[in-house]
Structure formats: structure tokens, C-alpha cells
CSV table of C-alpha atoms and ligand atoms in Angstrom, one decimal:
chain,number,residue,atom,x,y,z
A,1,MET,CA,-13.9,33.1,9.7
A,2,ASP,CA,-10.3,32.4,10.9
A,3,GLY,CA,-9.8,29.8,8.5
A,4,ARG,CA,-10.0,26.9,10.6
A,5,ILE,CA,-11.7,23.6,9.5
A,6,SER,CA,-14.8,23.3,11.3
A,7,ALA,CA,-16.1,20.0,12.8
A,8,ARG,CA,-19.3,19.9,10.9
A,9,GLU,CA,-16.8,20.5,7.7
A,10,PHE,CA,-14.4,17.6,8.5
A,11,ALA,CA,-17.5,15.1,9.4
A,12,VAL,CA,-18.7,16.0,5.8
A,13,CYS,CA,-15.4,14.6,4.6
A,14,MET,CA,-15.5,11.8,6.8
A,15,GLU,CA,-18.8,10.6,5.9
A,16,ALA,CA,-18.2,10.6,2.0
A,17,LEU,CA,-15.4,8.2,2.7
A,18,GLY,CA,-18.0,5.7,4.8
A,19,PRO,CA,-19.3,3.3,5.9
A,20,PHE,CA,-17.4,3.0,8.9
A,21,LEU,CA,-17.5,0.3,12.0
A,22,PRO,CA,-19.5,1.5,15.3
A,23,ASP,CA,-17.5,4.2,17.3
A,24,VAL,CA,-16.7,1.1,19.8
A,25,PRO,CA,-13.3,0.8,21.7
A,26,GLU,CA,-12.5,-2.6,20.3
A,27,ALA,CA,-12.3,-0.8,16.5
A,28,PRO,CA,-10.7,2.3,17.0
A,29,MET,CA,-10.0,4.5,13.9
A,30,ALA,CA,-5.8,5.0,13.6
A,31,VAL,CA,-4.8,8.3,12.7
A,32,ALA,CA,-0.9,8.4,11.6
A,33,VAL,CA,0.6,11.9,13.0
A,34,SER,CA,4.3,12.9,12.2
A,35,GLY,CA,3.8,15.5,15.0
A,36,GLY,CA,3.6,18.1,12.1
A,37,ALA,CA,0.7,21.2,11.6
A,38,ASP,CA,-1.4,18.7,9.3
A,39,SER,CA,-1.7,15.5,10.8
A,40,MET,CA,-1.9,16.9,14.4
A,41,ALA,CA,-4.8,19.1,13.1
A,42,LEU,CA,-5.9,15.6,11.8
A,43,ALA,CA,-5.8,13.8,14.8
A,44,TRP,CA,-7.5,16.9,16.7
A,45,LEU,CA,-10.6,17.0,14.2
A,46,MET,CA,-10.7,13.0,14.3
A,47,ARG,CA,-11.2,13.2,17.8
A,48,ARG,CA,-14.4,15.7,17.4
A,49,TRP,CA,-15.5,13.3,14.8
A,50,ARG,CA,-14.9,10.0,17.1
A,51,GLN,CA,-14.6,9.1,20.4
A,52,HIS,CA,-12.1,5.9,19.8
A,53,VAL,CA,-9.1,7.1,17.8
A,54,VAL,CA,-5.5,5.9,18.5
A,55,ALA,CA,-2.7,7.6,17.0
A,56,PHE,CA,0.6,5.8,15.7
A,57,VAL,CA,3.6,8.1,15.7
A,58,VAL,CA,6.5,6.7,13.8
A,59,ASP,CA,10.0,7.4,14.6
A,60,HIS,CA,11.8,6.7,11.3
A,61,GLY,CA,15.2,7.1,13.4
A,62,LEU,CA,16.7,9.5,10.8
A,63,ARG,CA,17.3,12.4,13.1
A,64,VAL,CA,18.6,12.7,16.4
A,65,GLU,CA,15.6,14.8,17.7
A,66,ALA,CA,13.3,12.2,16.3
A,67,ALA,CA,12.7,10.1,19.6
A,68,ALA,CA,12.1,13.2,21.6
A,69,GLU,CA,9.9,14.8,19.2
A,70,ALA,CA,7.8,11.3,18.7
A,71,ALA,CA,7.9,11.5,22.6
A,72,LEU,CA,6.4,15.0,22.5
A,73,THR,CA,3.9,14.3,20.3
A,74,VAL,CA,2.5,11.6,22.3
A,75,GLU,CA,2.5,13.7,25.2
A,76,ARG,CA,0.2,16.4,22.9
A,77,LEU,CA,-2.2,13.8,21.5
A,78,GLY,CA,-2.7,12.4,24.9
A,79,LYS,CA,-3.5,15.8,25.7
A,80,MET,CA,-6.2,15.5,23.3
A,81,GLY,CA,-7.6,12.6,24.6
A,82,ILE,CA,-6.0,10.4,21.9
A,83,GLU,CA,-4.3,7.1,22.8
A,84,ALA,CA,-1.0,7.4,21.4
A,85,ARG,CA,1.8,5.0,20.7
A,86,VAL,CA,5.1,5.4,19.0
A,87,LEU,CA,6.5,3.1,16.1
A,88,ARG,CA,10.2,2.9,16.0
A,89,LEU,CA,11.6,1.4,12.9
A,90,ALA,CA,14.8,-0.7,12.7
A,91,PRO,CA,17.5,1.2,10.8
A,92,PHE,CA,17.5,1.0,7.0
A,93,PRO,CA,20.3,1.1,4.6
A,94,SER,CA,21.3,4.7,3.0
A,95,GLY,CA,20.0,5.4,-0.4
A,96,ARG,CA,16.9,6.4,-1.2
A,97,VAL,CA,16.0,7.7,2.1
A,98,GLN,CA,12.6,9.3,1.5
A,99,GLU,CA,11.5,6.1,-0.5
A,100,ARG,CA,12.7,3.4,2.1
A,101,ALA,CA,11.2,5.3,4.9
A,102,ARG,CA,7.6,5.5,3.3
A,103,ALA,CA,7.5,2.1,2.7
A,104,ALA,CA,8.8,1.0,6.2
A,105,ARG,CA,6.4,3.3,7.9
A,106,PHE,CA,3.4,2.0,6.0
A,107,THR,CA,4.2,-1.8,6.8
A,108,ALA,CA,4.8,-0.4,10.8
A,109,LEU,CA,1.5,1.4,10.6
A,110,GLU,CA,-0.6,-1.5,8.8
A,111,ALA,CA,0.6,-4.3,11.4
A,112,ALA,CA,0.2,-1.7,14.2
A,113,CYS,CA,-3.5,-1.2,12.7
A,114,VAL,CA,-3.8,-5.2,12.7
A,115,GLU,CA,-2.8,-5.8,16.2
A,116,ARG,CA,-4.9,-2.8,17.4
A,117,GLY,CA,-8.1,-4.1,15.3
A,118,CYS,CA,-8.5,-0.5,13.3
A,119,VAL,CA,-9.4,-1.6,9.8
A,120,ASP,CA,-9.0,2.4,8.7
A,121,VAL,CA,-6.0,4.5,8.9
A,122,VAL,CA,-6.4,8.2,8.2
A,123,LEU,CA,-3.5,9.9,6.6
A,124,GLY,CA,-3.0,14.0,6.9
A,125,HIS,CA,-1.9,14.6,3.2
A,126,HIS,CA,-3.7,17.8,1.7
A,127,GLN,CA,-4.3,19.8,-1.3
A,128,HIS,CA,-0.7,21.2,-1.9
A,129,ASP,CA,0.6,17.7,-1.2
A,130,GLN,CA,-1.8,16.5,-4.0
A,131,ASP,CA,-0.5,19.2,-6.7
A,132,GLU,CA,3.1,18.0,-6.4
A,133,THR,CA,2.1,14.7,-6.1
A,134,ILE,CA,0.3,15.3,-10.0
A,135,TRP,CA,3.3,17.6,-10.9
A,136,MET,CA,5.7,14.6,-10.1
A,137,ARG,CA,3.6,11.9,-11.7
A,138,ARG,CA,3.2,14.2,-14.7
A,139,GLU,CA,6.9,14.4,-15.1
A,140,ARG,CA,7.4,11.0,-15.2
A,141,VAL,CA,4.9,10.0,-17.9
A,142,GLY,CA,5.6,12.7,-20.1
A,143,ALA,CA,3.6,15.5,-20.7
A,144,ALA,CA,0.7,13.3,-21.9
A,145,PRO,CA,-2.8,14.4,-21.6
A,146,VAL,CA,-5.3,13.2,-18.7
A,147,SER,CA,-4.1,9.8,-18.7
A,148,MET,CA,-4.0,6.8,-16.3
A,149,GLY,CA,-0.6,7.9,-14.9
A,150,LEU,CA,-2.2,11.2,-14.0
A,151,ARG,CA,-4.0,10.1,-11.2
A,152,GLY,CA,-3.3,11.8,-8.1
A,153,MET,CA,-3.3,10.2,-4.5
A,154,ALA,CA,-6.8,8.5,-3.7
A,155,ALA,CA,-8.8,9.7,-0.9
A,156,GLU,CA,-9.7,6.1,0.0
A,157,VAL,CA,-7.6,2.9,-1.0
A,158,LEU,CA,-7.2,-0.5,0.4
A,159,ARG,CA,-3.5,-1.2,1.3
A,160,GLY,CA,-2.8,-4.9,2.3
A,161,ARG,CA,-5.0,-5.4,5.3
A,162,VAL,CA,-6.4,-1.9,5.8
A,163,ARG,CA,-8.1,0.9,4.1
A,164,VAL,CA,-5.8,4.1,3.7
A,165,LEU,CA,-8.3,7.2,3.9
A,166,ARG,CA,-7.2,11.0,3.2
A,167,PRO,CA,-10.2,13.4,4.1
A,168,LEU,CA,-7.6,16.6,3.5
A,169,LEU,CA,-7.1,16.2,0.0
A,170,SER,CA,-9.4,19.3,-0.5
A,171,PHE,CA,-7.9,21.6,2.1
A,172,PRO,CA,-4.6,23.7,1.6
A,173,PRO,CA,-2.4,23.3,4.7
A,174,GLU,CA,-2.8,27.0,6.0
A,175,ARG,CA,-6.5,25.9,7.0
A,176,MET,CA,-5.0,22.9,9.4
A,177,ARG,CA,-2.2,25.6,10.8
A,178,ALA,CA,-5.3,28.2,11.4
A,179,THR,CA,-7.4,25.1,13.0
A,180,LEU,CA,-4.5,24.4,15.8
A,181,ARG,CA,-3.8,28.1,16.0
A,182,ALA,CA,-7.5,28.6,17.1
A,183,GLU,CA,-7.3,25.8,19.7
A,184,SER,CA,-3.5,27.2,20.7
A,185,LEU,CA,-2.8,23.5,20.1
A,186,PRO,CA,1.4,22.9,19.1
A,187,TRP,CA,2.9,21.2,16.2
A,188,VAL,CA,6.5,20.0,15.4
A,189,GLU,CA,8.5,21.8,12.5
A,190,ASP,CA,10.5,19.0,10.4
A,191,PRO,CA,13.7,20.7,9.0
A,192,SER,CA,13.8,18.0,6.3
A,193,ASN,CA,10.2,19.5,4.4
A,194,GLN,CA,12.9,22.4,3.8
A,195,ASN,CA,15.9,20.2,2.4
A,196,ARG,CA,15.9,20.6,-1.7
A,197,ARG,CA,17.6,17.2,-1.8
A,198,PHE,CA,14.5,15.8,-1.6
A,199,GLU,CA,12.3,15.9,-5.2
A,200,ARG,CA,8.8,16.5,-3.3
A,201,VAL,CA,10.4,19.6,-1.6
A,202,ARG,CA,11.6,20.8,-4.6
A,203,TRP,CA,8.5,20.9,-6.1
A,204,ARG,CA,6.8,22.2,-3.0
A,205,GLN,CA,8.6,25.4,-3.2
A,206,ASP,CA,8.7,26.0,-7.1
A,207,LEU,CA,5.1,25.6,-8.0
A,208,THR,CA,3.1,28.5,-9.3
A,209,GLY,CA,-0.4,29.4,-8.3
A,210,GLY,CA,-0.9,28.6,-11.6
A,211,MET,CA,0.5,25.4,-11.5
A,212,ARG,CA,-1.1,24.5,-8.8
A,213,GLU,CA,-4.3,25.1,-10.7
A,214,GLU,CA,-3.4,23.1,-13.7
A,215,ALA,CA,-3.1,20.2,-11.6
A,216,ARG,CA,-6.4,20.4,-9.9
A,217,ILE,CA,-7.9,20.8,-13.3
A,218,LEU,CA,-6.3,17.5,-14.1
A,219,GLN,CA,-6.9,15.6,-11.1
A,220,ARG,CA,-10.6,16.5,-11.9
A,221,GLU,CA,-10.5,15.3,-15.6
A,222,SER,CA,-8.5,12.5,-15.0
A,223,GLN,CA,-10.9,11.1,-12.0
A,224,SER,CA,-13.6,10.7,-14.6
A,225,VAL,CA,-11.4,8.8,-17.1
A,226,ASN,CA,-10.2,6.7,-14.2
A,227,VAL,CA,-13.9,6.1,-13.1
A,228,ALA,CA,-14.6,4.9,-16.4
A,229,TYR,CA,-11.6,3.0,-16.7
A,230,ALA,CA,-11.5,1.2,-13.6
A,231,GLN,CA,-15.3,-0.3,-14.4
A,232,SER,CA,-14.2,-1.8,-18.0
A,233,LEU,CA,-11.0,-3.1,-16.0
A,234,ALA,CA,-13.7,-4.7,-13.5
A,235,VAL,CA,-16.0,-5.8,-16.4
A,236,CYS,CA,-13.2,-7.6,-18.0
A,237,MET,CA,-11.5,-9.1,-15.2
A,238,ALA,CA,-14.7,-10.8,-14.0
A,239,ARG,CA,-15.3,-12.3,-17.5
A,240,SER,CA,-11.8,-13.3,-18.2
A,241,VAL,CA,-10.0,-13.9,-14.9
A,242,VAL,CA,-9.7,-16.8,-12.7
A,243,TRP,CA,-7.7,-16.2,-9.6
A,244,HIS,CA,-6.5,-18.9,-7.5
A,245,PRO,CA,-5.8,-18.4,-4.4
A,246,ALA,CA,-2.3,-20.3,-4.2
A,247,GLY,CA,-1.1,-16.8,-6.1
A,248,TRP,CA,-1.6,-18.0,-10.2
A,249,CYS,CA,-4.5,-17.2,-12.2
A,250,ARG,CA,-5.8,-18.1,-15.7
A,251,VAL,CA,-6.6,-15.7,-18.7
A,252,LEU,CA,-9.0,-16.2,-20.9
A,253,LEU,CA,-7.8,-13.8,-23.5
A,254,ASP,CA,-10.6,-14.1,-25.9
A,255,ASN,CA,-13.1,-13.3,-23.7
A,256,ILE,CA,-11.7,-9.6,-23.4
A,257,GLY,CA,-14.0,-7.9,-26.1
A,258,ASN,CA,-12.3,-4.4,-26.0
A,259,ARG,CA,-8.6,-5.6,-27.4
A,260,GLU,CA,-7.4,-2.3,-25.9
A,261,LEU,CA,-7.5,-3.5,-22.4
A,262,VAL,CA,-5.5,-6.4,-22.9
A,263,PRO,CA,-1.9,-5.2,-22.3
A,264,GLN,CA,-3.6,-3.0,-19.4
A,265,LEU,CA,-5.2,-6.2,-17.8
A,266,LEU,CA,-2.1,-8.2,-18.0
A,267,ALA,CA,0.3,-5.3,-16.7
A,268,GLU,CA,-2.0,-5.4,-13.4
A,269,LEU,CA,-2.2,-9.0,-12.9
A,270,ILE,CA,1.8,-9.0,-13.6
A,271,ARG,CA,1.7,-6.5,-10.7
A,272,MET,CA,0.1,-8.7,-8.7
A,273,VAL,CA,1.4,-12.2,-9.2
A,274,ALA,CA,4.7,-10.6,-8.9
A,275,GLY,CA,4.2,-8.6,-5.8
A,276,ALA,CA,5.5,-5.6,-7.3
A,277,ALA,CA,4.9,-1.9,-6.2
A,278,TYR,CA,4.3,-0.9,-10.0
A,279,ARG,CA,3.2,-2.4,-13.4
A,280,PRO,CA,5.9,-3.2,-16.2
A,281,ALA,CA,6.0,-0.5,-18.9
A,282,ARG,CA,2.8,-0.8,-21.4
A,283,ASP,CA,5.5,-1.3,-24.7
A,284,ALA,CA,6.7,-4.6,-23.1
A,285,VAL,CA,3.6,-6.0,-22.3
A,286,GLU,CA,2.2,-5.1,-26.0
A,287,ARG,CA,5.6,-7.4,-26.6
A,288,LEU,CA,4.7,-9.9,-24.3
A,289,VAL,CA,1.0,-10.2,-25.9
A,290,ILE,CA,2.5,-10.3,-29.3
A,291,ARG,CA,4.8,-13.5,-28.2
A,292,GLY,CA,1.7,-15.4,-26.7
A,293,GLU,CA,4.0,-16.3,-24.0
A,294,GLY,CA,7.3,-15.4,-21.9
A,295,THR,CA,8.4,-13.8,-18.9
A,296,LEU,CA,7.8,-10.3,-17.6
A,297,GLY,CA,8.4,-8.3,-14.4
A,298,GLY,CA,8.7,-11.4,-12.4
A,299,VAL,CA,6.2,-13.4,-14.0
A,300,VAL,CA,5.7,-16.1,-16.4
A,301,LEU,CA,2.9,-16.1,-18.9
A,302,ARG,CA,2.3,-19.2,-20.8
A,303,ARG,CA,-0.3,-21.2,-22.5
A,304,ALA,CA,-3.1,-22.7,-20.1
A,305,GLY,CA,-2.5,-26.2,-21.5
A,306,ARG,CA,-3.9,-29.0,-19.4
A,307,PHE,CA,-5.9,-25.8,-17.4
A,308,GLY,CA,-8.2,-25.0,-20.6
A,309,ASP,CA,-8.3,-22.2,-23.1
A,310,GLY,CA,-6.3,-19.0,-22.6
A,311,VAL,CA,-3.2,-18.3,-20.8
A,312,ILE,CA,-1.6,-19.2,-17.1
A,313,MET,CA,0.4,-16.5,-15.0
A,314,PHE,CA,2.6,-17.6,-12.3
A,315,ARG,CA,5.7,-15.9,-10.3
A,316,GLU,CA,9.1,-16.8,-12.2
A,317,GLU,CA,11.0,-18.7,-9.9
A,318,ARG,CA,14.1,-17.0,-10.6
A,319,ALA,CA,12.7,-14.0,-9.4
A,320,VAL,CA,11.4,-15.2,-6.1
A,321,GLY,CA,13.3,-13.3,-2.9
A,322,GLU,CA,15.5,-14.6,-0.5
A,323,ALA,CA,14.4,-16.4,2.7
A,324,VAL,CA,12.4,-14.2,5.4
A,325,PRO,CA,12.2,-15.3,9.4
A,326,ALA,CA,9.0,-16.7,10.2
A,327,GLU,CA,8.3,-13.6,12.4
A,328,SER,CA,4.5,-12.3,12.5
A,329,GLY,CA,4.1,-9.5,10.2
A,330,VAL,CA,7.2,-10.0,8.0
A,331,GLN,CA,6.2,-10.4,4.3
A,332,TRP,CA,7.8,-12.7,2.0
A,333,ASP,CA,8.6,-12.3,-1.8
A,334,GLY,CA,6.4,-8.9,-2.0
A,335,ARG,CA,3.4,-11.5,-1.9
A,336,TRP,CA,2.9,-13.1,1.5
A,337,ILE,CA,2.8,-11.9,4.9
A,338,VAL,CA,3.4,-14.2,8.0
A,339,PRO,CA,0.4,-14.2,10.7
A,340,GLU,CA,0.5,-14.0,14.2
A,341,SER,CA,-0.2,-17.7,14.3
A,342,VAL,CA,2.7,-18.9,12.2
A,343,PRO,CA,5.6,-18.6,14.5
A,344,LYS,CA,3.5,-20.1,17.4
A,345,ILE,CA,3.1,-23.4,15.4
A,346,GLY,CA,6.3,-24.2,14.5
A,347,PRO,CA,7.8,-27.2,14.0
A,348,PRO,CA,5.1,-30.3,14.8
A,349,GLU,CA,7.0,-31.4,18.2
A,350,GLY,CA,6.1,-27.6,19.4
A,351,GLY,CA,7.8,-26.4,22.7
A,352,ALA,CA,9.4,-23.4,24.0
A,353,GLY,CA,12.0,-21.9,21.7
A,354,ASP,CA,10.8,-23.8,18.9
A,355,ALA,CA,10.0,-20.7,16.8
A,356,GLU,CA,13.9,-19.7,16.9
A,357,GLY,CA,15.6,-20.3,13.5
A,358,LEU,CA,12.5,-20.6,11.5
A,359,HIS,CA,12.5,-19.1,8.0
A,360,ILE,CA,10.0,-18.4,5.2
A,361,ALA,CA,11.3,-19.9,2.0
A,362,LYS,CA,9.9,-20.9,-1.5
A,363,LEU,CA,8.9,-25.0,-1.8
A,364,GLY,CA,11.5,-25.6,-4.8
A,365,ASP,CA,12.6,-28.8,-5.2
A,366,HIS,CA,10.6,-30.0,-2.5
A,367,ALA,CA,7.4,-29.1,-4.5
A,368,ALA,CA,8.1,-32.7,-6.2
A,369,ARG,CA,6.8,-34.5,-3.3
A,370,PHE,CA,3.5,-33.4,-4.5
A,371,ASP,CA,1.1,-34.1,-7.2
A,372,ALA,CA,0.7,-30.8,-8.9
A,373,ARG,CA,-2.1,-32.5,-11.4
A,374,ARG,CA,-4.2,-34.0,-8.5
A,375,LEU,CA,-3.7,-30.8,-6.9
A,376,GLY,CA,-4.9,-28.3,-9.7
A,377,ILE,CA,-1.7,-26.5,-9.8
A,378,PRO,CA,0.6,-26.0,-12.4
A,379,SER,CA,4.0,-27.4,-11.2
A,380,ALA,CA,5.8,-24.2,-11.5
A,381,ALA,CA,3.5,-22.3,-9.6
A,382,LEU,CA,3.8,-25.1,-6.8
A,383,ARG,CA,7.7,-24.7,-6.5
A,384,VAL,CA,7.0,-21.1,-5.8
A,385,LEU,CA,4.6,-21.5,-2.6
A,386,PRO,CA,6.0,-20.4,0.3
A,387,GLY,CA,7.1,-23.2,2.9
A,388,LEU,CA,8.3,-22.8,6.7
A,389,TYR,CA,11.6,-24.2,7.5
A,390,ARG,CA,14.4,-24.6,9.7
A,391,GLY,CA,17.7,-24.7,7.7
A,392,ASP,CA,17.1,-27.1,5.0
A,393,CYS,CA,14.4,-28.8,6.8
A,394,LEU,CA,10.8,-28.1,5.3
A,395,LEU,CA,8.3,-28.5,8.1
A,396,ARG,CA,5.0,-27.2,7.1
A,397,VAL,CA,3.6,-26.6,3.5
A,398,PRO,CA,0.7,-24.4,2.7
A,399,VAL,CA,-2.9,-25.5,2.8
A,400,TRP,CA,-2.9,-26.1,-0.9
A,401,CYS,CA,-0.5,-28.9,-0.5
A,402,GLY,CA,-2.6,-30.4,2.1
A,403,GLY,CA,-0.6,-28.7,4.9
A,404,ASP,CA,-1.4,-26.2,7.4
A,405,LEU,CA,0.6,-23.2,6.9
A,406,ALA,CA,-1.5,-20.2,6.3
A,407,LEU,CA,0.0,-17.1,5.0
A,408,ILE,CA,-1.8,-14.1,4.1
A,409,TRP,CA,-1.9,-13.0,0.7
A,410,SER,CA,-0.7,-9.4,0.1
A,411,SER,CA,0.8,-8.3,-2.9
A,412,GLY,CA,0.0,-4.6,-3.1
A,413,GLY,CA,-3.2,-2.5,-3.6
A,414,PRO,CA,-6.4,-3.8,-5.6
A,415,ILE,CA,-6.2,-3.4,-9.6
A,416,THR,CA,-9.2,-1.7,-9.5
B,1,ATP,N1,6.6,9.7,11.1
B,1,ATP,C1,5.2,9.6,11.2
B,1,ATP,N2,4.4,9.1,11.7
B,1,ATP,C2,3.3,8.7,11.4
B,1,ATP,N3,2.6,9.1,10.3
B,1,ATP,C3,3.4,10.2,9.5
B,1,ATP,C4,4.8,10.2,10.0
B,1,ATP,N4,5.1,10.9,8.6
B,1,ATP,C5,4.0,11.4,7.6
B,1,ATP,N5,3.0,10.6,8.5
B,1,ATP,C6,1.8,10.4,7.6
B,1,ATP,O1,1.5,10.8,6.2
B,1,ATP,C7,1.0,12.2,6.2
B,1,ATP,C8,1.7,12.6,4.6
B,1,ATP,O2,3.1,12.9,4.7
B,1,ATP,P1,4.3,13.9,4.7
B,1,ATP,O3,5.4,13.3,5.0
B,1,ATP,O4,3.7,14.5,3.5
B,1,ATP,O5,3.8,14.8,5.8
B,1,ATP,P2,4.6,15.5,6.9
B,1,ATP,O6,4.7,17.3,6.5
B,1,ATP,O7,5.7,15.1,7.3
B,1,ATP,O8,3.4,15.9,8.2
B,1,ATP,P3,2.4,16.7,8.6
B,1,ATP,O9,1.5,16.0,7.4
B,1,ATP,O10,1.9,16.0,9.7
B,1,ATP,O11,2.5,17.9,8.6
B,1,ATP,C9,1.0,13.1,7.4
B,1,ATP,O12,0.2,13.7,7.3
B,1,ATP,C10,0.8,11.8,8.5
B,1,ATP,O13,-0.7,11.5,8.4
């Protein structure tokens, strides 16, 4: 036994994450490959498991060697019989480099998947990455026993328009290296994986065997707590939340049997309505629940009034993000994505060059032209809907106001 991962073992891991689309050229499975050992082994195993696989290699443009390494990786993937493409990211501002790089990488991967017809993207996170994630999250939430915050990375999660899969979470990295060595397949060593400036690297280097074991016990325990929690939250949402596709919702607080779940549910809804990456802190949500109305995390909560019982939640106008160019794949206000069709529809007169200078921004004062009561939307929620502009001139409005601007709702991961 040389430690390599067999095709059979890998197939078992993948099948646990199914179902999948048929193995056809129009819907390949995407694999995100950095060129390092884990994702190269993953690519190789994916290709054994399935015929139609496409690899995306992201060049963050952060190191001078990155472009050459990405090109080399594409060549190596080609030799494995895998179609591969480099996604080159635009430069991003300095500070919080790893965090920014991860977010930008994911946005690029998602757009590439949609363009190529992939509904699944597979990542090479492994058992040690999972241990480190659990310790990092544990440090953030304090040494509380098993809690929601202690969840590790999910083996399967919906993010935006793709499903992210991590089939290698139960394998230590030595096995990926052994798999590549057994096939004489080369990989790239990224020096930033040794740079102690990064929090993950410090954890990676400092975790003892005992600490890794502890992380795995916590992960197993929290998994069963999380499943039970997700189920009760799902039931509670089905009973109490009415979600409007224009990005606001009504919550019938009296229908929530278990009062303990009220702050949890509101925290999740605030994250969704705001298009934020994280839930607001629990104690802030509890204070909001006591007040019964107010603003938190870029979301307004107030009595439902003409909509009936309960409360309504909508995006706070003051918190809405800047205008963005109306280019395919661009996200506005963390909530809406511009689909390919929008730059094409341009202004009503059409014609070449019309996509230039178009941007997406809130309706704001333009919302006054519409009869919010007749549309069945709170007027404040109408003001924070997107519109297509050239300069100050509003050209197109969303479908909920009788227009034809159809952006895609995309505000982070699902609640359960
Ligand atoms: N530059 C990149 N291009 C494409 N995918 C990437 C890139 N960086 C990371 N990934 C994906 O995210 C996973 C986890 O990233 P992480 O930074 O932990 O990996 P790594 O150590 O850089 O590379 P590897 O996992 O390939 O050894 C990778 O296994 C890979 O699937």
C-alpha cells in the first residue's frame, strides 16, 4: 500500500455527494486547480471518475511567477486529458490579501462555471484544512462547547449559481501526494503556503496531532447538532417567512413555536436581505427582537402594517452599495448579479456601443413614479431595487415595477 487514493475510494466519496448531471460534454464538472498537490491529485481523480471535466486555474496576479505557473498547470492538466483555462483576476487593493483573493477567486470561478455550463465545482480542501478551519472558527467564537459556529467546511454547499463540492475532506494531504507520486505527476509548490504572515499557515504549522484529533471530534459532534438545527430552522421558516422575489420578506413571528429560534432566524434573514457574508451578532439581534423594530446589519425591520400581521424586513437604503457597471457577472449591493442579457438589452433604442456607460444603481427617488401599494411592495423596498441607468437617466426598471430588467438574486449561501 503506497497511500494513494484509489479510483474506487474516490468514486465512493463523489457518489455520496450526488446526484449529478449525466456525463455529457455540454455539462462538464468543474474542478478548481491551483496547481498544488491537492488540487492536481483531485483533477486526476476526477478525470478517472468522469470523462467530461473542465479545470479552472485562477491567476490572482499576486506573485510574478503566478502566470507562468498557471500556464504550466494548464499544460499538465492537458496531458491528463483535461480541458483547462486560466482565469486571470483584475488587481485588487492591498490589505486582507488572502480574504480578498478568496472572494475574487470564487466570483471568477462561479462566472466561468456558468459560462461553461457547469453546475458543480469541486475543490481540493482536505482533512488538515478542515482541522485548521475548525480551530480558527473555535478561536473566533470562544471555547464554547459544540455550537453552530464550530461547523467546519461543508462537503457540499450551494454558493450563488453553483454547487461547491469538497470530496477530499476525509483524506490527509499525504495521500494526495502519494497519488501523484504513484503516477509520476508533478505539481507546483506555492511559497505563500509557508508564510506565517497568514493565519491559516500559522495554524497549519502549529497544530499538534492531539489538536487535530480534537478538531475531528468537534466536527463529528457539531455535525449532528447542526443537522437538527437546520431541520428546525427550515420548518420554522416554512411556517413563518414569506419571501418576496424583490428581495424583502414578511415574518410571522407568532408562528415560530420555539422562541429560542427567533433571533437565529432573524439573523439569517438579515444576512440574506442585506447580501452580507456574515450574520449579525446574536446579542444585537436579541436587542432588535426586544425593540420590535429598528435597523441592523443594513436591514430595516418594522411592523408589517398594510401587509398584515408580523414584521417586514427590507434593505436599508443608507446601506446600499455604490453603482456598478452593467457588465455581465458583476454583482450590485451584494444582492443582485447582472446576467449576460442586461448589457445587450441596453437602452430602448438599441444599437452598437449602447452598452457603454450603463450602470446599475438603486431606484431611489425614481421609485416615486410607481404605485407601491398596487405593486404590493413596501415603498422603502421599492427604493432599494436596482435600475439600469446611463448617467442620471433611468433606462430600465425591474420586472416587479412592470419593466424588463431581470437581475439574478444572489445574496450568499442558503440559510439551511
Ligand atoms: N489559484 C487557484 N486556482 C484555482 N483553484 C484554487 C486556487 N487556489 C485554491 N484553489 C482551490 O481551493 C482549494 C483550497 O485552496 P488552498 O489555498 O487551501 O489550496 P492550496 O494549498 O493553494 O492548493 P492545493 O489545494 O491545490 O494544494 C484548492 O484545493 C483548489 O481546489
